[in-house]
Coordinates of C-alpha atoms and ligand atoms in Angstrom, one line a residue:
X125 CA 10.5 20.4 -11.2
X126 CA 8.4 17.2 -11.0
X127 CA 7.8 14.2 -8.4
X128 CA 8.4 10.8 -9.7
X129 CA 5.9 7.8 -8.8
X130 CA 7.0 4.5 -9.6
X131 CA 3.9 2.1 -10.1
X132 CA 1.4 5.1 -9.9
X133 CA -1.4 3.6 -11.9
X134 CA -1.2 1.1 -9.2
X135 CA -4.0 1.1 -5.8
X136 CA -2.1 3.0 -3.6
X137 CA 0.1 4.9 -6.2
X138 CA -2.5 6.3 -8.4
X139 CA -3.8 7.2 -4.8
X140 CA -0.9 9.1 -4.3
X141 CA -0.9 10.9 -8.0
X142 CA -4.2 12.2 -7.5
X143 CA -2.9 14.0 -3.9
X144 CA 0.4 15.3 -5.3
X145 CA -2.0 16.6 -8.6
X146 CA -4.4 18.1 -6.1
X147 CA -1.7 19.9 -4.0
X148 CA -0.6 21.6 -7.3
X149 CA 2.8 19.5 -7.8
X150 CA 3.8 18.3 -11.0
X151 CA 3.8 14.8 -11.1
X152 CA 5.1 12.1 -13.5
X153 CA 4.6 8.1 -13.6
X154 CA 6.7 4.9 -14.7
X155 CA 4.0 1.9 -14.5
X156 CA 4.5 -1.6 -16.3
X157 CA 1.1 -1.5 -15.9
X158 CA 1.2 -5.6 -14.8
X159 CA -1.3 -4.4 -12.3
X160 CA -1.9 -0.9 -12.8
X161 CA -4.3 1.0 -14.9
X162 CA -3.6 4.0 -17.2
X163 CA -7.4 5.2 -16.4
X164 CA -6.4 5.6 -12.9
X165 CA -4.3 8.5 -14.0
X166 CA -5.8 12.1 -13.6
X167 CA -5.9 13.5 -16.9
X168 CA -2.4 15.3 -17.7
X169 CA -0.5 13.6 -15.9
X170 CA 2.7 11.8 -18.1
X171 CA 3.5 8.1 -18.4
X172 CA 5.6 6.2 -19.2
X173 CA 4.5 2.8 -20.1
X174 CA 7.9 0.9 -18.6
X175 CA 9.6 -0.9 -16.1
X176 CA 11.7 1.3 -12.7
X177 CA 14.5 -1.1 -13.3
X178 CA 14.9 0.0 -16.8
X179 CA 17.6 2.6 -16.2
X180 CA 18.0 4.0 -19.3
X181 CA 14.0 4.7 -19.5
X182 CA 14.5 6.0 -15.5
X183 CA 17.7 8.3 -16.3
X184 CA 15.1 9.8 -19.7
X185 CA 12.1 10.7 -17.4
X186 CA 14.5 12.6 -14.9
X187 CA 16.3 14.4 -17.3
X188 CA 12.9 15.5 -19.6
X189 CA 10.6 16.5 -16.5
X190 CA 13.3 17.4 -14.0
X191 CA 12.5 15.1 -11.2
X192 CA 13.6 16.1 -7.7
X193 CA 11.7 13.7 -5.8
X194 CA 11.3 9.9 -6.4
X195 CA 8.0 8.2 -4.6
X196 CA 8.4 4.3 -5.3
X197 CA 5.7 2.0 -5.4
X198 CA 6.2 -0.5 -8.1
X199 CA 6.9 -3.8 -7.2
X200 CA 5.2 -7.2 -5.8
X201 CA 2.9 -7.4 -3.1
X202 CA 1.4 -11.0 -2.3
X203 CA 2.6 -12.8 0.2
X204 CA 2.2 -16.6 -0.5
X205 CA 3.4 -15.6 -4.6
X206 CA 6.8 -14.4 -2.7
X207 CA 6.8 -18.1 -1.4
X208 CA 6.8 -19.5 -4.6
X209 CA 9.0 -17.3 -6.6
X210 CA 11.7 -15.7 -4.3
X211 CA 13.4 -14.8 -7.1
X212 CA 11.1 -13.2 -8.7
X213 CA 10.0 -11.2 -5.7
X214 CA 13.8 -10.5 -5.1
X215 CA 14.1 -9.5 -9.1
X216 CA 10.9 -7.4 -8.4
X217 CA 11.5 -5.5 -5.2
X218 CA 15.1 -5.7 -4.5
X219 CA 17.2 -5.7 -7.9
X220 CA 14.1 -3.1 -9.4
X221 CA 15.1 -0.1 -7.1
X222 CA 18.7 -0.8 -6.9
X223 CA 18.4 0.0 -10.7
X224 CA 15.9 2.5 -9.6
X225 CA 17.9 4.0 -7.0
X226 CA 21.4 4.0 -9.7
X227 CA 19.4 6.2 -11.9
X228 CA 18.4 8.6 -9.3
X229 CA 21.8 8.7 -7.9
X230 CA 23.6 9.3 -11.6
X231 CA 21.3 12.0 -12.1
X232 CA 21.5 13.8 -8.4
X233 CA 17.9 13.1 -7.2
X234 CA 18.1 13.9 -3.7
X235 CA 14.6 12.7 -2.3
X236 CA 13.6 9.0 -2.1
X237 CA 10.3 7.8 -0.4
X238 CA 10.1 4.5 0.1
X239 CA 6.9 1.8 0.2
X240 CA 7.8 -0.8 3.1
X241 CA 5.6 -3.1 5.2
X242 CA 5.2 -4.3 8.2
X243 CA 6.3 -7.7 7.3
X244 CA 9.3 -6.8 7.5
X245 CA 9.1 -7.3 11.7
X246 CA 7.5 -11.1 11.0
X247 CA 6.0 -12.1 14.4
X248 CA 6.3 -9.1 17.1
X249 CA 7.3 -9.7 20.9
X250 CA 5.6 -6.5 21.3
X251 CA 2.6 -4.6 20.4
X252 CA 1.8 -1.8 19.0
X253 CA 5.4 -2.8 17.2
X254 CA 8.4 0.2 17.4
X255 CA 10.7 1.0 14.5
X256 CA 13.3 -0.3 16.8
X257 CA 11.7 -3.7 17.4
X258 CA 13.7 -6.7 15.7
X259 CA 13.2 -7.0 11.5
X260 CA 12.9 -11.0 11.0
X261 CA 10.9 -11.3 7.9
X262 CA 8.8 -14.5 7.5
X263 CA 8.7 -14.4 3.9
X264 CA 10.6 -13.4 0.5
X265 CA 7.9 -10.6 0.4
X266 CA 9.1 -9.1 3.9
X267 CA 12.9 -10.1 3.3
X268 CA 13.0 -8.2 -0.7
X269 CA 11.4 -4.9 1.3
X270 CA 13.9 -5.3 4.2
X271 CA 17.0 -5.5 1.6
X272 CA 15.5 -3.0 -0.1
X273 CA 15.4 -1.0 3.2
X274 CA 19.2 -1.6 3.8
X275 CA 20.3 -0.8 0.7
X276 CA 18.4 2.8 0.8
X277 CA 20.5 3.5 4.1
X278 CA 23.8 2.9 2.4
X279 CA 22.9 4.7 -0.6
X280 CA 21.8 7.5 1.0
X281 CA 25.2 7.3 3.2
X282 CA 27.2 7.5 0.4
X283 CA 25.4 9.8 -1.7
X284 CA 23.5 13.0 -1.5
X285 CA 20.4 11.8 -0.8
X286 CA 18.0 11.6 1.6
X287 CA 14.9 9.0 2.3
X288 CA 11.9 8.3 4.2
X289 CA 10.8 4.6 4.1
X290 CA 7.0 4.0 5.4
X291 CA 6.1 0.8 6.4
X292 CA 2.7 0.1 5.8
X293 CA 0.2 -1.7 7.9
X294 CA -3.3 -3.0 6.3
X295 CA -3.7 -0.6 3.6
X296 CA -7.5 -0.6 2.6
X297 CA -10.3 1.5 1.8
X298 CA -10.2 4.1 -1.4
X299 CA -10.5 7.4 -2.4
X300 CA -13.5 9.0 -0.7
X301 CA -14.9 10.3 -4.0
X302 CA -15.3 6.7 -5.6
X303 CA -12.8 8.0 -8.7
X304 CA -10.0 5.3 -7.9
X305 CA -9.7 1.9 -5.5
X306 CA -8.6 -1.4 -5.2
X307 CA -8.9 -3.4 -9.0
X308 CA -6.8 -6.1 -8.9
X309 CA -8.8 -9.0 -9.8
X310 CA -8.0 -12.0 -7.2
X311 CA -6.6 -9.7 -4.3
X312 CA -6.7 -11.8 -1.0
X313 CA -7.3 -8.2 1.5
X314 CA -9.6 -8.8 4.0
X315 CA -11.6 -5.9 3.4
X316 CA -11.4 -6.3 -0.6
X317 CA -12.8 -10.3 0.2
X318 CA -15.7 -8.5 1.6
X319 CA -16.8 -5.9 0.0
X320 CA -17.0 -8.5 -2.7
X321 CA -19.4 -10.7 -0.7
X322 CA -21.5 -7.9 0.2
X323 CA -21.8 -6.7 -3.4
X324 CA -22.9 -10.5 -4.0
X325 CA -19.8 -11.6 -5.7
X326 CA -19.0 -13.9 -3.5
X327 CA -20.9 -16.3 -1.4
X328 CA -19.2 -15.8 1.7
X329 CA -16.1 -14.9 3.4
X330 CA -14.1 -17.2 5.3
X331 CA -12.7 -16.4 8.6
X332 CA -9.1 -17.8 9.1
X333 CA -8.8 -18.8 12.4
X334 CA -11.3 -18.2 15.1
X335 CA -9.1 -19.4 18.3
X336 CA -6.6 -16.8 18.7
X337 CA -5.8 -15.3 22.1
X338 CA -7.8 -12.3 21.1
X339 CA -11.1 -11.3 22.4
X340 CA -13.3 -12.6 19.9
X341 CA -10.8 -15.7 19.0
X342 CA -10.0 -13.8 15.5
X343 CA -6.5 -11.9 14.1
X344 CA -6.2 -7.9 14.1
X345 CA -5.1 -5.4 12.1
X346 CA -4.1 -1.9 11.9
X347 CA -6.0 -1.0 9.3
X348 CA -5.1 2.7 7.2
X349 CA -7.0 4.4 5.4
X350 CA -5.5 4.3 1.5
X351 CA -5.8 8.4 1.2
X352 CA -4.5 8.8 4.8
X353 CA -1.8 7.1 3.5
X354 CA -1.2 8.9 0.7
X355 CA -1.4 12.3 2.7
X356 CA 1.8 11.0 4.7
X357 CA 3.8 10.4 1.7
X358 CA 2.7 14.5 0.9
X359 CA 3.8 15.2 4.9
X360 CA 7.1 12.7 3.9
X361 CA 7.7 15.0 0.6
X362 CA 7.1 18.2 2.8
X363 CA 9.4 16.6 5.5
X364 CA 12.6 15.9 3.1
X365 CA 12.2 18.8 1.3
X366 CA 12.4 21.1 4.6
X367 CA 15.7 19.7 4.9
X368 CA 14.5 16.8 7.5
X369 CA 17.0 12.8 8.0
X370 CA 16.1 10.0 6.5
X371 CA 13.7 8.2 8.6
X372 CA 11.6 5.2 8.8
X373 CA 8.8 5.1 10.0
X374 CA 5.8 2.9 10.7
X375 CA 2.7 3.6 8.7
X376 CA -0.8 2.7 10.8
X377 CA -3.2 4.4 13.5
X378 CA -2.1 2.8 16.1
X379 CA -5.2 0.9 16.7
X380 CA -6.3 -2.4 16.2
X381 CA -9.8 -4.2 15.0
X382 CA -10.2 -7.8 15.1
X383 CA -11.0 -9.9 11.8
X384 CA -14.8 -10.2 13.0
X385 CA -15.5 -6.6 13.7
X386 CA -14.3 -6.0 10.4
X387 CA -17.0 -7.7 8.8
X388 CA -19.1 -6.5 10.6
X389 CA -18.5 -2.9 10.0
X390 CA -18.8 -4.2 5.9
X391 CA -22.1 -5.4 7.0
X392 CA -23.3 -2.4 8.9
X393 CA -22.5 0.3 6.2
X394 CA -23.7 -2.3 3.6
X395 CA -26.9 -2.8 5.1
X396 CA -27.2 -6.5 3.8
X397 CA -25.8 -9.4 5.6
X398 CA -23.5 -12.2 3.4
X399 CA -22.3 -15.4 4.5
X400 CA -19.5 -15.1 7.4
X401 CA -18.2 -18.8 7.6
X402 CA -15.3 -19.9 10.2
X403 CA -12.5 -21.3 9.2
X404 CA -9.4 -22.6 9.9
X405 CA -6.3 -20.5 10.4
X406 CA -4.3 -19.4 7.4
X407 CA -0.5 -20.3 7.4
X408 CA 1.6 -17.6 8.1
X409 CA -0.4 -15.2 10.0
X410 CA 0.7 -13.3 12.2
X411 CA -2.0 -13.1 15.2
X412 CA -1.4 -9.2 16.2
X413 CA -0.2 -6.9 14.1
X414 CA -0.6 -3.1 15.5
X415 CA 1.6 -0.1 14.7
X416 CA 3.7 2.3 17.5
X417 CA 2.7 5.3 15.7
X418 CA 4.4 8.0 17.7
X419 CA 7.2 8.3 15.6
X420 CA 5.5 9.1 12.4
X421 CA 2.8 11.9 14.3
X422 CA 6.1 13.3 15.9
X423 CA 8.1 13.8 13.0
X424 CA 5.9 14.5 9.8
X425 CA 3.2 17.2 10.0
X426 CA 0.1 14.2 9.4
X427 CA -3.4 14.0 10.8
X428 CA -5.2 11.2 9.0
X429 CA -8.3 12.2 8.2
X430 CA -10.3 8.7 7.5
X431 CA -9.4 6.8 10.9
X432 CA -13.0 5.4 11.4
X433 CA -13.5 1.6 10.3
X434 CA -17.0 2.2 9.3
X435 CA -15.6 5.0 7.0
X436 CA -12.7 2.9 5.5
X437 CA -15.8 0.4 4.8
X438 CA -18.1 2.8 3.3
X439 CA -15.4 4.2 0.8
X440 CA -14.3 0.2 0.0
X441 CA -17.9 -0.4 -1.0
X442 CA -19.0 2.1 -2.4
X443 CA -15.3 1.9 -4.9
X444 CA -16.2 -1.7 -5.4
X445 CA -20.2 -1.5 -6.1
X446 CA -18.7 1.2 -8.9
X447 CA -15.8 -1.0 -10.2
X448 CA -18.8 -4.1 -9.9
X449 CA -21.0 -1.9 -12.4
X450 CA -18.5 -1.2 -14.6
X451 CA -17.0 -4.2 -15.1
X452 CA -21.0 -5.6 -15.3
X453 CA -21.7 -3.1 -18.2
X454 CA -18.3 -4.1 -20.0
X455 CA -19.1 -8.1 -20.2
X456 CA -22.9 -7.2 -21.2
X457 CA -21.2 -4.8 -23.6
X458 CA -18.8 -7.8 -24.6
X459 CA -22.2 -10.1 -24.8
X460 CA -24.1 -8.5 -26.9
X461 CA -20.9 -7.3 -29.4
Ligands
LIG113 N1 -8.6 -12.8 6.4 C1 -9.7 -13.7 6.6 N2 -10.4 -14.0 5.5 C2 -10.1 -13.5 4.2 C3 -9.0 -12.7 4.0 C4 -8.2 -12.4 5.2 O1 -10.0 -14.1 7.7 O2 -10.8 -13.9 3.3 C5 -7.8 -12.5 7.6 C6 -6.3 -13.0 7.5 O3 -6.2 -14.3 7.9 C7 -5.6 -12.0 8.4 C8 -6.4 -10.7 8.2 O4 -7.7 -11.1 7.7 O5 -5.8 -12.4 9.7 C9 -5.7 -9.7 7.3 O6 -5.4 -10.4 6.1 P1 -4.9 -9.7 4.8 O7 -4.6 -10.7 3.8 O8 -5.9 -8.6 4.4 O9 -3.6 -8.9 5.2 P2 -2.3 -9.4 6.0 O10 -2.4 -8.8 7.4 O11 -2.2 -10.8 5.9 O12 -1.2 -8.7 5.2

């Protein structure tokens, strides 16, 4: 019997394939590889170069490697994209795992664990933000997860099958042993933006909006650590499989940091200072944005590990001064070919 993971040669999927290897399960991946990479994968571990929507391909993998469990990650992920191209994000997020989900339901896969995000609540009347609080969904990005979320409730009332969906706050930071991180070249995270400064890629980092209602006039996150996150998708698997409900749940510590602080806990663990300019506040955001995590410490069997900011720095850094090296040595490679 094997675990499925859509999209795990992606950041947070291949993330996810290295815990479910390390815990001894037998793990195969569908990736597309638009933003994944295939050297992200631990050695051994299968895949198949292909889209989740593709049912045929999705029905094949099941069958050959006897998949009990699907953990979904592929789709798209930026924001101001999903403004642009609704459809596509629609296509991407939505249409993708109702193929996805036809497959798994044809061949009686009775475990689904879902990728979701806090955008799907848009602006909160209250934080930290319940489950229960009201999904309105500011963007194409947020409304394709939301359908997605809706459709895995009926599905899983009409079939045998039951699901966890997470939704994720500010996924950041990467595996503690440097092997695997963020890569996607042009990713707008905060924490992404600046490591890059401090590893000198950048010249600065801008600070969008420094005149919020907030202590230090800047936004705040709840910021997750990428292999805590990872570690309550294992709790999710370990959850389902001991016969647990579907659930959703949110997916953060709980606790906020401003923008500000969070540059400055890249500076401290960095040791060098970069440019911190202000600027003016980027459309869209959402001023507050802290999860009510008691659902997901009362019902999974989680106890994140990597909770400290300065931590989450240290691993971003030290992921992107490796990925900075590499990438270095490859163009001087390319140079002097
Ligand atoms: N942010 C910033 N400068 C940057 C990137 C992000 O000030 O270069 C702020 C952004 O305005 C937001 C917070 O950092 O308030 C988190 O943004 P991110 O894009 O990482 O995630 P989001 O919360 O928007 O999903």
């Amino acid at each position: 019997m094997s675990v499925l993971v859509t999209g795990g040669a992606g950041y947070i999927g291949s993330h996810m394939v290295q815990a479910l290897v390390e815990a001894g399960e037998n793990v195969v991946v569908i990736d597309n590889l638009s933003t994944g990479f295939s050297a992200f994968l631990p050695e051994g571990v299968p895949l198949f170069i292909g889209d989740a929507a593709d049912e045929n391909l999705v029905e094949g993998v099941i069958a050959q490697h006897k998949v009990e469990s699907i953990i979904h990650f592929a789709g798209s992920i930026v924001v101001p994209d999903s403004m642009r191209d609704p459809l596509g994000y629609y296509r991407n997020n939505t249409m993708t795992t109702r193929n996805l989900l036809n497959a798994a339901v044809k061949c009686g896969v009775e475990r689904f664990i879902f990728s979701s995000t806090a955008a799907v609540y848009g602006n909160p009347d209250q934080v930290p933000v319940p489950e229960h609080a009201p999904t309105r969904p500011l963007s194409p990005y947020g409304s394709s997860k939301l359908m997605t979320e809706i459709m895995l409730h009926d599905v899983a009332s009409a079939h045998n099958m039951n699901y966890v969906v997470l939704r994720y706050f500010n996924v950041a930071g990467a595996d503690p042993q440097a092997r695997i991180g963020l890569a996607t070249v042009g990713a707008t995270h905060l924490l992404k933006i600046a490591v890059e400064a401090a590893t000198g890629q950048r010249a600065k980092i801008d600070v969008f909006g420094t005149d919020y209602p907030t202590p230090d006039g800047s936004c705040i996150r709840d910021f997750i650590h990428v292999s805590d996150l990872a570690q309550a998708h294992r709790a999710a698997l370990d959850y389902l499989r001991s016969g647990g409900s579907s659930a959703t749940l949110n997916c953060g510590y709980g606790r906020g940091y401003s923008v500000l602080e969070t540059i400055e806990a890249v500076r401290r663990v960095c040791g060098r200072n970069f440019a911190v300019q202000h600027a003016a506040r980027r459309p869209g955001d959402i001023m507050t944005m802290v999860a009510d995590t008691s659902r997901i410490r009362s019902v999974l069997d989680w106890t994140p590990q990597y909770e400290d900011l300065d931590t989450i720095a240290r691993h971003a850094l030290a992921w992107e001064e490796k990925l900075f090296r590499e990438r270095h040595g490859e163009l001087e490679q390319a140079v002097s070919a």
